[in-house]
Each structure stands twice: as C-alpha cells, then as structure tokens.
Coordinates of C-alpha atoms in Angstrom, one line a residue:
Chain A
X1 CA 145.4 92.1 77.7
X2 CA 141.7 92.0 77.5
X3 CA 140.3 89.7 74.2
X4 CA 136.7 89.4 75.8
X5 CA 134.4 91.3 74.1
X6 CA 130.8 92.2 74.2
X7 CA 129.4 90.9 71.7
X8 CA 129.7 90.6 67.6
X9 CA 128.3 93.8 67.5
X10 CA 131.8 95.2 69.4
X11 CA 134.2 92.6 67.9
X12 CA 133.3 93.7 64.0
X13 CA 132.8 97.4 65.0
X14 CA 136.4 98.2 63.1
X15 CA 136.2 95.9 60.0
X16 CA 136.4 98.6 57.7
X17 CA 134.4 98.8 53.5
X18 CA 137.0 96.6 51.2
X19 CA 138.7 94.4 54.0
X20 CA 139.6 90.4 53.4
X21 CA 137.9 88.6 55.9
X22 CA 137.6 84.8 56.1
X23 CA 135.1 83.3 57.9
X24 CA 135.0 79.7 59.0
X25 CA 132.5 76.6 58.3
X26 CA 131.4 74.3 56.1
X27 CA 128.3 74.6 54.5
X28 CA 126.1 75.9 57.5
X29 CA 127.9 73.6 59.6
X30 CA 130.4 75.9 62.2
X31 CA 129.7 79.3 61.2
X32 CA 130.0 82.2 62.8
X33 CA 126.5 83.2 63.1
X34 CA 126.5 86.2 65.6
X35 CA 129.5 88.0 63.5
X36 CA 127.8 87.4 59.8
X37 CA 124.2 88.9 61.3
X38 CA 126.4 91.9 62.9
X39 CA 128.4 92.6 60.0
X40 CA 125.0 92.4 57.7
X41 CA 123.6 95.2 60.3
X42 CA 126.6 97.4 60.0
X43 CA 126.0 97.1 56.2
X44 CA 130.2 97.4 55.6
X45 CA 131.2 96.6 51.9
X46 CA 133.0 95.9 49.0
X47 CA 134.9 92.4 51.5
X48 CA 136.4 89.6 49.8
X49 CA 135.5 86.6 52.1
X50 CA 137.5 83.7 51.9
X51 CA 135.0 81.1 52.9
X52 CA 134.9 77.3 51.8
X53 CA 131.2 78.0 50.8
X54 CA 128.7 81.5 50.5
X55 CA 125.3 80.2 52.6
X56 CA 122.5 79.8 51.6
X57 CA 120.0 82.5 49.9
X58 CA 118.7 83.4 53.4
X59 CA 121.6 82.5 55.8
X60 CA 124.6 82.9 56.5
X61 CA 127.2 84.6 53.6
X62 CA 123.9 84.3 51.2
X63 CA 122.9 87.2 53.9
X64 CA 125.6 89.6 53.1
X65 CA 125.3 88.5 49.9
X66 CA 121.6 89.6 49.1
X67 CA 122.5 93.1 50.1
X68 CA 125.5 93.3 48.2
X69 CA 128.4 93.5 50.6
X70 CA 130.2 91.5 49.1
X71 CA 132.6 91.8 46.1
X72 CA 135.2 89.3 45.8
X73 CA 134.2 85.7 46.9
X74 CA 137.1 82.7 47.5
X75 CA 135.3 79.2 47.8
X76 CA 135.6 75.7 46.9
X77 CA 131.8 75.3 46.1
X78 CA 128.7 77.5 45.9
X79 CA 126.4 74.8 44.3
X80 CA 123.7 75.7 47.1
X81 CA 123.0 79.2 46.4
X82 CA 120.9 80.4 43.9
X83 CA 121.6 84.1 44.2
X84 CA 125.4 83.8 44.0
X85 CA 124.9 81.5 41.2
X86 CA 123.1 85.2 39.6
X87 CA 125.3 87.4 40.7
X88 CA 128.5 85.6 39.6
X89 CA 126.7 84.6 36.2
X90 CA 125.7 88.5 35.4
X91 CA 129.1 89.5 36.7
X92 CA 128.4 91.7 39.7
X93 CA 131.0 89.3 41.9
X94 CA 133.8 88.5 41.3
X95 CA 134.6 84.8 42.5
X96 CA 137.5 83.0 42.7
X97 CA 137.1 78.7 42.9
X98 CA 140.0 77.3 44.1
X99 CA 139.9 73.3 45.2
X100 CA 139.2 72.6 49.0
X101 CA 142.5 70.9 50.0
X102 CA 143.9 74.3 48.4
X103 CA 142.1 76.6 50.2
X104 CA 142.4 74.6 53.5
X105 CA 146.2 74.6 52.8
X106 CA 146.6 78.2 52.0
X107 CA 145.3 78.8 55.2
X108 CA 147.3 76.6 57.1
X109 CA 150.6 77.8 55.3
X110 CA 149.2 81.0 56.8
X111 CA 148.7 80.3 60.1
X112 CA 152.1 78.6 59.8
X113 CA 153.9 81.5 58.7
X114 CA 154.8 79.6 55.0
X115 CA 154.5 82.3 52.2
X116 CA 153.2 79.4 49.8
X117 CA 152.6 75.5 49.5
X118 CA 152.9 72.9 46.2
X119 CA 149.8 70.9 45.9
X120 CA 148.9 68.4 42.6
X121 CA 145.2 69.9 42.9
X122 CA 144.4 71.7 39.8
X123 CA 147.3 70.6 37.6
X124 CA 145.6 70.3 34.0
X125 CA 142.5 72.4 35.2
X126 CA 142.0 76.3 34.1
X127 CA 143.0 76.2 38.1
X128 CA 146.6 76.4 37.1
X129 CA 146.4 79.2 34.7
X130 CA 149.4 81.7 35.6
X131 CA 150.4 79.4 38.1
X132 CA 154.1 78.1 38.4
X133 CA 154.2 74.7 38.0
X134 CA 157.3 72.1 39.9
X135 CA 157.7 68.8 39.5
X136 CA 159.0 66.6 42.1
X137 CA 159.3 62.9 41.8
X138 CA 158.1 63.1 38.1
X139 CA 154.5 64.3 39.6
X140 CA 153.5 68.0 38.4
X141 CA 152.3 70.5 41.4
X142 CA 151.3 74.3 41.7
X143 CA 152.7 76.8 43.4
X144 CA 149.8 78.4 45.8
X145 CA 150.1 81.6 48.2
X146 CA 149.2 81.6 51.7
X147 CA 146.3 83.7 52.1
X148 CA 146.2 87.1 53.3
X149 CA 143.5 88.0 55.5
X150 CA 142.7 91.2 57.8
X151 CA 139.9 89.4 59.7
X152 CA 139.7 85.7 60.3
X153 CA 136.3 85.4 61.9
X154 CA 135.1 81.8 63.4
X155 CA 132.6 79.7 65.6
X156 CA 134.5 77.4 67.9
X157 CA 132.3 75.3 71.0
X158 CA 134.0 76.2 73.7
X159 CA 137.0 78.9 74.7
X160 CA 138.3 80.7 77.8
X161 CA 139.3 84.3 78.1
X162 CA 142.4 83.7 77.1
X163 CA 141.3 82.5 73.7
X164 CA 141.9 79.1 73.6
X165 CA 139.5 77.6 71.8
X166 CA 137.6 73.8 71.7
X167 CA 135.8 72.8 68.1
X168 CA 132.9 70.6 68.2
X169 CA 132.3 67.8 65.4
X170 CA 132.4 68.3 62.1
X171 CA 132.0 72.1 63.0
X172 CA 135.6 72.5 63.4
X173 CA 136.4 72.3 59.3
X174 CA 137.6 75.2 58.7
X175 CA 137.7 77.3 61.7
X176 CA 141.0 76.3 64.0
X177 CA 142.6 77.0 59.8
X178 CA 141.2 80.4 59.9
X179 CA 141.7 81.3 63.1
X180 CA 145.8 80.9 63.0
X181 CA 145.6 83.0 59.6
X182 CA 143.9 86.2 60.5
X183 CA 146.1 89.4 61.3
X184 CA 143.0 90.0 63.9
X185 CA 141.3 87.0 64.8
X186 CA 137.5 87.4 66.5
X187 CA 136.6 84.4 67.9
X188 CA 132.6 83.5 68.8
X189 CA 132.2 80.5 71.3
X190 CA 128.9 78.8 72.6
X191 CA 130.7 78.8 76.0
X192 CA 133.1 81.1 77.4
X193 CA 134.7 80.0 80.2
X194 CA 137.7 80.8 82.9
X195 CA 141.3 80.2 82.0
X196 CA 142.1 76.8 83.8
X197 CA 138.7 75.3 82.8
X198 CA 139.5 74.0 79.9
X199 CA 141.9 70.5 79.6
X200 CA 145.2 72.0 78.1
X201 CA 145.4 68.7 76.3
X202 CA 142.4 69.5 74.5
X203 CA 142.5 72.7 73.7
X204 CA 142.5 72.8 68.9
X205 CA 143.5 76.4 68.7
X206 CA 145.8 77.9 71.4
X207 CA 145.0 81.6 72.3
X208 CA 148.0 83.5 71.1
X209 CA 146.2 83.0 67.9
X210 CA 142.8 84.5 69.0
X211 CA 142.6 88.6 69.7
X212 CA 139.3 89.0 70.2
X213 CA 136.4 86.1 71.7
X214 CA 133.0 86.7 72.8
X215 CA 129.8 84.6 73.9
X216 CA 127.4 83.8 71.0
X217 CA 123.8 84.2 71.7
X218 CA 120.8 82.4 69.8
X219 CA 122.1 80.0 68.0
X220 CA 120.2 78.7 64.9
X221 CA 122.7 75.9 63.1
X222 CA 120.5 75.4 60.4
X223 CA 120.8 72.1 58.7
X224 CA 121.1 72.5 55.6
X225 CA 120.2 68.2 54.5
X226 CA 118.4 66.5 57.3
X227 CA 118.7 63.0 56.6
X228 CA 117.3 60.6 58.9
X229 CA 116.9 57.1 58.7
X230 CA 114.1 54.7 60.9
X231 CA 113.9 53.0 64.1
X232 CA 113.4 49.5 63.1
Chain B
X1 CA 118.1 46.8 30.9
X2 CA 120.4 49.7 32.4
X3 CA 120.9 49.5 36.0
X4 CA 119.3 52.3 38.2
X5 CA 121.7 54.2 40.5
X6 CA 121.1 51.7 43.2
X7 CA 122.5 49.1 41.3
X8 CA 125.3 51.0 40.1
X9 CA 126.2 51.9 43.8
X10 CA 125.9 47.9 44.5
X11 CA 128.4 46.9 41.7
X12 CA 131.2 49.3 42.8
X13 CA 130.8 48.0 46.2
X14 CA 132.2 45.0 44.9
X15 CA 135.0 46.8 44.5
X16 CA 135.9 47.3 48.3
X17 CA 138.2 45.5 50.4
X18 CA 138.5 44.6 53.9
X19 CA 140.6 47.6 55.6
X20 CA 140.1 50.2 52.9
X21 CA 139.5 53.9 53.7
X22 CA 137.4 55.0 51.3
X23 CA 136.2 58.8 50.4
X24 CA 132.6 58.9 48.7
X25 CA 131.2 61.8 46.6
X26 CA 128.0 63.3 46.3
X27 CA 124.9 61.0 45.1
X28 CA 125.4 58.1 43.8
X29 CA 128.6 57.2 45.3
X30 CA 127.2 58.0 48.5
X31 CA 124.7 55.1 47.9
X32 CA 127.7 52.8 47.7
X33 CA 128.0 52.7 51.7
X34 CA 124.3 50.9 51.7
X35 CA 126.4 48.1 49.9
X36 CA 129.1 47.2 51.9
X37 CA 129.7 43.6 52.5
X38 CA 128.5 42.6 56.1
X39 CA 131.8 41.8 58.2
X40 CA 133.9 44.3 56.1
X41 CA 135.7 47.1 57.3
X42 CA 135.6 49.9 55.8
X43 CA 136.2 53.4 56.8
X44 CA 134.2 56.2 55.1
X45 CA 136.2 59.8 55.3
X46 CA 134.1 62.7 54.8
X47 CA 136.6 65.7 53.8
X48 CA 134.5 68.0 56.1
X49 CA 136.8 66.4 58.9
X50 CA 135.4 62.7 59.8
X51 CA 136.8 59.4 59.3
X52 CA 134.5 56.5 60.3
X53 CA 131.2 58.0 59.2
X54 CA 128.2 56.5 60.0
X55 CA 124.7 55.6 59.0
X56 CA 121.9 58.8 59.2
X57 CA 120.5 59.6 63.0
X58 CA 117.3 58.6 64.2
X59 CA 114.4 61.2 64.1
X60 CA 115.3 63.6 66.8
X61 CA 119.0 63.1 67.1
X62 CA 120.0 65.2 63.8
X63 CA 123.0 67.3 65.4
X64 CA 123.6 70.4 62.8
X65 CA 127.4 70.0 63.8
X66 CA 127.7 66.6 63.0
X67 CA 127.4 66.3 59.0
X68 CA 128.5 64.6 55.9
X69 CA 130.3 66.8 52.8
X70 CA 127.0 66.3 51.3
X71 CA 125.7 68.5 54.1
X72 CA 123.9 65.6 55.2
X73 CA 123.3 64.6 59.2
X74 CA 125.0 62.1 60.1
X75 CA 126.0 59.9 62.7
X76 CA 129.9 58.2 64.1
X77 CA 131.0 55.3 65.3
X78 CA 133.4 53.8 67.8
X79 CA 136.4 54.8 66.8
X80 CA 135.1 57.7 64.8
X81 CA 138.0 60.8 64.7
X82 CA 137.3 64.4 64.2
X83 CA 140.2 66.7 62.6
X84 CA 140.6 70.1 60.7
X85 CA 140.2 70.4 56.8
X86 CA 143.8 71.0 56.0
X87 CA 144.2 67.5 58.1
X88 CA 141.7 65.9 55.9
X89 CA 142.9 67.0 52.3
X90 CA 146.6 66.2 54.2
X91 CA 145.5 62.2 54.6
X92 CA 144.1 62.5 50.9
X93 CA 146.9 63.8 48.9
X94 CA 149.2 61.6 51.1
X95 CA 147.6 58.3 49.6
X96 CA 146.2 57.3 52.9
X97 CA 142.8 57.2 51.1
X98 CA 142.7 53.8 49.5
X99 CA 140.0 54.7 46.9
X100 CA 137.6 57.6 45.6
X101 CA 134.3 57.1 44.4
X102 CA 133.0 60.0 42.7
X103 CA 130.3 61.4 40.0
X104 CA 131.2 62.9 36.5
X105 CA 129.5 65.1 33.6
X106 CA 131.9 63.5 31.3
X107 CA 135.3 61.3 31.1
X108 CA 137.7 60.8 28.5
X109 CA 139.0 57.6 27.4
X110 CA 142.8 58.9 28.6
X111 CA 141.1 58.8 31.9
X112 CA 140.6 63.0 32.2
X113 CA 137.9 64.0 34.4
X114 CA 135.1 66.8 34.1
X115 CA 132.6 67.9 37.0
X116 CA 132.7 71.0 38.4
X117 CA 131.4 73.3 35.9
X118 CA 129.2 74.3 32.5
X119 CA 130.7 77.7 31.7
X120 CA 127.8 80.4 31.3
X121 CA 125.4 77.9 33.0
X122 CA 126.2 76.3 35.8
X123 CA 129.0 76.9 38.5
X124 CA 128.6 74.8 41.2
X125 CA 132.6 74.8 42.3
X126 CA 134.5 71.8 42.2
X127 CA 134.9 71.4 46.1
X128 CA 137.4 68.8 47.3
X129 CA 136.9 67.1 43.8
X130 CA 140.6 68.4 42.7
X131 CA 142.3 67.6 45.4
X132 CA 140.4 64.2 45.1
X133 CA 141.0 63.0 42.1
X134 CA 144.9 64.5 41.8
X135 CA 146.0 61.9 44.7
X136 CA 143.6 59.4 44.6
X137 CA 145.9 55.9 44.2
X138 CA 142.3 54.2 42.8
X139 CA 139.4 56.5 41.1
X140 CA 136.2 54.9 40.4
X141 CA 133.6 57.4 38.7
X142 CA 129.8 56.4 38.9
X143 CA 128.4 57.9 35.9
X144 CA 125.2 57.2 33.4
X145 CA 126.4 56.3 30.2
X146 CA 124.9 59.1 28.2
X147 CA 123.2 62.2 29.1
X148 CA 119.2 63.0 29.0
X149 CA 119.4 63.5 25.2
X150 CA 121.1 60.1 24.8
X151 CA 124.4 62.2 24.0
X152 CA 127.4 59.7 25.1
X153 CA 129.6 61.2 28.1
X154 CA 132.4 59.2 27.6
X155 CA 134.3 60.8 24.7
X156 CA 137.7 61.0 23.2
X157 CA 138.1 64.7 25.0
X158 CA 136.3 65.7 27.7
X159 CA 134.3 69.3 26.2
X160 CA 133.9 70.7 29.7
X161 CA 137.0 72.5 32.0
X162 CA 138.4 69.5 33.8
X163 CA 138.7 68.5 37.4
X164 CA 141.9 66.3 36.7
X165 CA 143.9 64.5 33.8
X166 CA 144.4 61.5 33.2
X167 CA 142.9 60.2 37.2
X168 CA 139.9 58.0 36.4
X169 CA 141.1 54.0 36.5
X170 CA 137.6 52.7 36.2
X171 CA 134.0 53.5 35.8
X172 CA 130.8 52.1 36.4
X173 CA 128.1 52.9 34.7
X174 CA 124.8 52.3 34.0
X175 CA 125.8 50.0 31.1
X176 CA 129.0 48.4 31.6
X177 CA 132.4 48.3 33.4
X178 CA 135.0 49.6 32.4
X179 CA 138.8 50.2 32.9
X180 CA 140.3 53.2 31.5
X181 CA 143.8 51.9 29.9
X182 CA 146.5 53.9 28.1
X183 CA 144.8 52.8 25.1
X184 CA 141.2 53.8 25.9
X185 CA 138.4 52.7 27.9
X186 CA 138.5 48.8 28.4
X187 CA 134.8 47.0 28.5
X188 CA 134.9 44.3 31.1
X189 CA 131.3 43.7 31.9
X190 CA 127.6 44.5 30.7
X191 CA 124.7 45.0 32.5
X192 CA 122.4 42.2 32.1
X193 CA 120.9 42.6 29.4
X194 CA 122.5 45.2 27.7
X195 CA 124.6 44.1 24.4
X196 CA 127.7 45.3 23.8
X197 CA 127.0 46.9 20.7
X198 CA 124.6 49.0 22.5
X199 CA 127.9 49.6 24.7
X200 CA 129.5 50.3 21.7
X201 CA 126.8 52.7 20.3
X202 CA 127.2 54.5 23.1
X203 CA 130.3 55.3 23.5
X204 CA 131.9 58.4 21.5
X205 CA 135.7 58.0 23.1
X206 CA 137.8 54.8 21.8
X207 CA 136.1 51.3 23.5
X208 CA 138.0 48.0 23.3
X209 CA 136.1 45.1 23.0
X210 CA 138.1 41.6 23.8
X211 CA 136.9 38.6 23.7
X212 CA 133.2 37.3 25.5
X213 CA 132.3 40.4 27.6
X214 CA 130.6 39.1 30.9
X215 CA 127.0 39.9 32.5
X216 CA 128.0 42.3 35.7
X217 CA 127.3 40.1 38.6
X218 CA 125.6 41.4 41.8

C-alpha cells in the first residue's frame, strides 16, 4: 500500500465541508503547516477542529479562521487570538473548552480504542455540566468520550514511507495523540526517509497508525514568545 | 510596602525543596524559577511535554520547537526528557508533580479557584489549569491581593466560573501569606511593612488572625 503522497495539497484533496479534523501542536509549536495553508486554499468549511489551541490572527488555525472555515472549535486555550476571541464573543463559532489533560486523554483513549476515560479535571467547573460523575476512592471524576475524528492531521520530524513517525522536542505535544485517533491519518514530516532508516527503537508513532505522509516544504515555525536571555 | 511580583516569585521559592518536581504557570509563577536556591534540585515540568526545563537560549539559539507552555523559547538540561501531552497530564494527575504554582483572578477562603474566564469579556480557556489544580498534592496561587480598583480577590465565594474547588492550600500574595484552612484563609506572614489590619481590610473572604503575625522573610 502506497501512503506517500505528493504533497498537502493531495493528502487534503478529500476532506470534505463539515468534517472533524484534529490537527496537532501546541501553540505554533509542531503544527502542521503545509496541510493548514492547503486546506485554507481549498477553502472547505463548516470543520470542527479539535486542536489544543486556534493560531494566531495570521497563522496557523487563526488562518482558517479569518475566512471562516471553521464552525465548531475544541481547545484548551485560545488566549492568543484576538479574532476568535470576536468570533466566539458575537457567536459566529461555536467553541467548546475542555481542560488540556482532557483533551490529551480523549485522544489517547482514542487512539487506544477506549470509548471514554474518568479524569478529576473539571469536577466543580461548568466543565461538568451534563457530565456523569463516579467516585472512586472517595475522589469525584467525570466521565469523558474519546474523540471522534475523520481527519487527524500532524507535523512529526522525521518518518519513512511506511509511516512511522519521529517527533522533535516539545513539537511532539500533541501530535503522536492525534495521529493514533484519526479514522484517516495524514502525516507531514520535515524528512521522509526509507523504511530501515529510521532506529525501530525510536520510532513515537508506529505506521499502522499513519495512512497518508508527505514531505513538508518551507517551513516557517513561528515563535510565537522569543525569550532570550544574555551572554554574560 | 506591597511586594512587586519579583518578590512574590522570591518568597514562594522558599517554599521548594530539594528533589521536588515542580509545574509553574504563566507570569508570575514563572518568575519563581529565577529564585531557586543554588544547590537545589528542582525539576521544572512544562505540560507542553518537558521535564527539566531550562533557563532562556542565547540570542541565536531560539529553536521554535523547543518551548515553554508559556510559548516561551527555552532551553534543557542534562537529563532533560521529552514525552507526549497525554504523558504529561498522566505524571500530573498521578501525584508525581510535587507542587503547582499558579496565578488566580480570585480565590475563596474554602480554597476554590477561579482563572480561566470573565463570561461576556474575556475567554482565554483554562489550559492545563484543571487538570492542574484537581491533582495537585500542594497548590500555591501567586495572586495580588486586590484588583486594579482596590476590589479584594480573596472572597467568601469565588464570583467567576471556577477552575477547581476546594485545591488552593496556600497563597502568596502581594500582602501576606497565607494558608487556606477548613476554616478560611489563615494569615501567617506580612509583607514588611504592611499591617495586618491593612491585611484585614483587604480581605472580603473569612481571615484568621492568631497571635503576632511575622514580617515575610526573604
């Protein structure tokens, strides 16, 4: 079976108007660049994106954002992005918060093949609202779904045609999650290599869980805080 | 005289201990790392995925995939690991994470917590905050005392939706130290200074006063 593709332009050709996709990263940190500008330039809408964060106001999720693409947003934290902050406040999208351990979970319990996981975050909070709560060892937890995506799309370092895939750094966060949780799973890497090149031993996601991978091309990886300190 | 955030970061480092891992918030808990004592261990975990963060690069070796949950470059150390964000909230709600320093918009004297959001105004998200402060085994919460318009944020019920109940153990503000007790917020220090019936003043949720309350020490 052939999972190389082209480019994003070819892996995203089939996401269809009102699919889930999640897409991996933190902050600007490990995401999938190539896929976010392709799906902006196929202009597909109405997506929920599961994402930890939505970009900035002029990269990445903040670009599908600004031309309205998409309608349902799942994150932990948004505080860096002044046009979902208006878009969410005026009610045009619909967002769902939901704490970062959960939504990192929900993936995993995906990926895992778990319908649903228990987790004290949110017990107290409006998060809990309509949720069934257990208690185990006298502590109070929520029941949370796995999520259910169509697309997972993420930014790995290195993978081989197979789609095994090496994360870099913190730029791993959310993707190797992501990537076992997709029913199709598109996969760009900075380096594609040849099955055998890559140290089985090292090796984050293993490839039965990738369908499609392709080589990124021009690279930005914003930083989103530069903080430096000086040489004494 | 109130502390400034710097001194606020460099009393609750008094609170760390030789082989803690520690998780740090955004702003002024972040500051707490300049404090550590020299010849202490202690292991920052960042809940992008990093345990053993270290200082900020030099000019020039910023690497965008190397960051802080702040968003911030940053740098590791020997011994540094890497791992996957369902790994990372896994080591928190676990209790591996010996203590959480983290920022509030108000507390409540049963210990409730509220950052994450001012409905109709302001919705940041609460991030790993949750998750934070409904495992933590020990939460400090770096706060000032009152907000711009010299409203108190400690109260008897926190106004805003709440990150957790009943979480906070101790705070540290730019005023005093306190514990947060089953029967309310405890006063255990001042900042030089301040008086505790400026303390007092100040705070809207239930404040016990016992005995001679101590000048913080730095």
């Amino acid at each position: 079976m052939n999972k190389v593709y082209s480019g994003a332009d070819q892996a995203i050709n089939d996401i269809k108007d009102g699919s889930t996709l999640m897409l991996g990263g933190f902050g600007l940190c490990g995401i999938p660049e190539n896929c976010i500008a392709a799906l902006v330039k196929n202009g597909v809408k109405h997506l929920t994106c599961i994402s930890n964060n939505a970009g900035v106001d002029d990269f990445g999720i903040g670009l599908m954002l600004q031309k309205k693409q998409v309608r349902k947003m799942i994150s932990s934290y948004v505080g860096e992005n002044a046009e979902f902050e208006r878009q969410l406040l005026s009610g045009e999208l619909e967002v769902e918060l939901i704490p970062q351990g959960t939504l990192a979970t929900r993936c995993m319990a995906s990926g895992y093949g778990l319908p649903a996981i228990f987790t004290p975050a949110g017990v107290g909070t409006e998060v809990a609202e309509g949720k069934e709560v257990r208690i185990f060892n006298g502590k109070e937890y929520l029941l949370e779904l796995a999520f259910d995506a169509d697309f997972a799309i993420v930014k790995a370092w290195k993978g081989d045609t197979m789609g095994n895939l090496i994360f870099k750094d913190t730029a791993r966060n959310f993707n190797p999650l992501m990537a076992m949780a997709g029913k199709i799973t598109i996969a760009e890497v900075e380096e594609l290599v040849q099955p055998g090149e890559l140290d089985p031993n090292q090796i984050h996601t293993p490839g039965i869980y990738v369908h499609r991978i392709f080589k990124g091309t021009g690279y930005e990886k914003r930083i989103e805080q530069r903080t430096i300190r000086k040489k004494s | 005289m109130a502390l400034d955030k710097f001194q606020i970061a460099q009393r609750i480092a008094k609170e760390l201990k030789d082989g803690f891992y520690v998780n740090l918030g955004i702003g002024i808990p972040t500051l707490v790392a300049n404090y550590i004592p020299e010849g202490m261990n202690v292991e920052l975990q960042s809940e992008n995925g990093l345990l053993g963060m270290g200082p900020f690069p030099f000019e020039g070796e910023e690497d965008a995939d190397l960051i802080n949950a702040g968003k911030q470059t940053i740098t590791t150390l020997p011994g540094s690991v890497f791992f996957d964000s369902a790994m990372s909230f896994g080591m928190i709600r676990s209790g591996k994470v010996d203590l959480t320093v983290l920022g509030a918009m108000e507390v409540s004297d049963q210990g409730d917590i509220a950052n994450w959001k001012i409905p109709g105004k302001m919705v940041k998200g609460m991030g790993g905050a949750m998750d934070l402060v409904a495992s933590a085994k020990n939460i400090i919460v770096a706060m000032m005392h009152t907000n711009p318009k010299g409203e108190s944020k400690l109260l008897p019920s926190c106004t805003l939706p709440l990150t957790g109940k009943r979480c906070v153990k101790k705070i540290v503000s730019d005023l005093a130290v306190m514990d947060v007790t089953d029967e309310g917020f405890k006063l255990l220090e001042r900042a030089p200074g301040v008086s505790v019936e400026e303390i007092i003043s100040k705070t809207a949720g239930k404040l016990i006063v016992e005995g001679e309350i101590k000048e913080m020490q730095f």
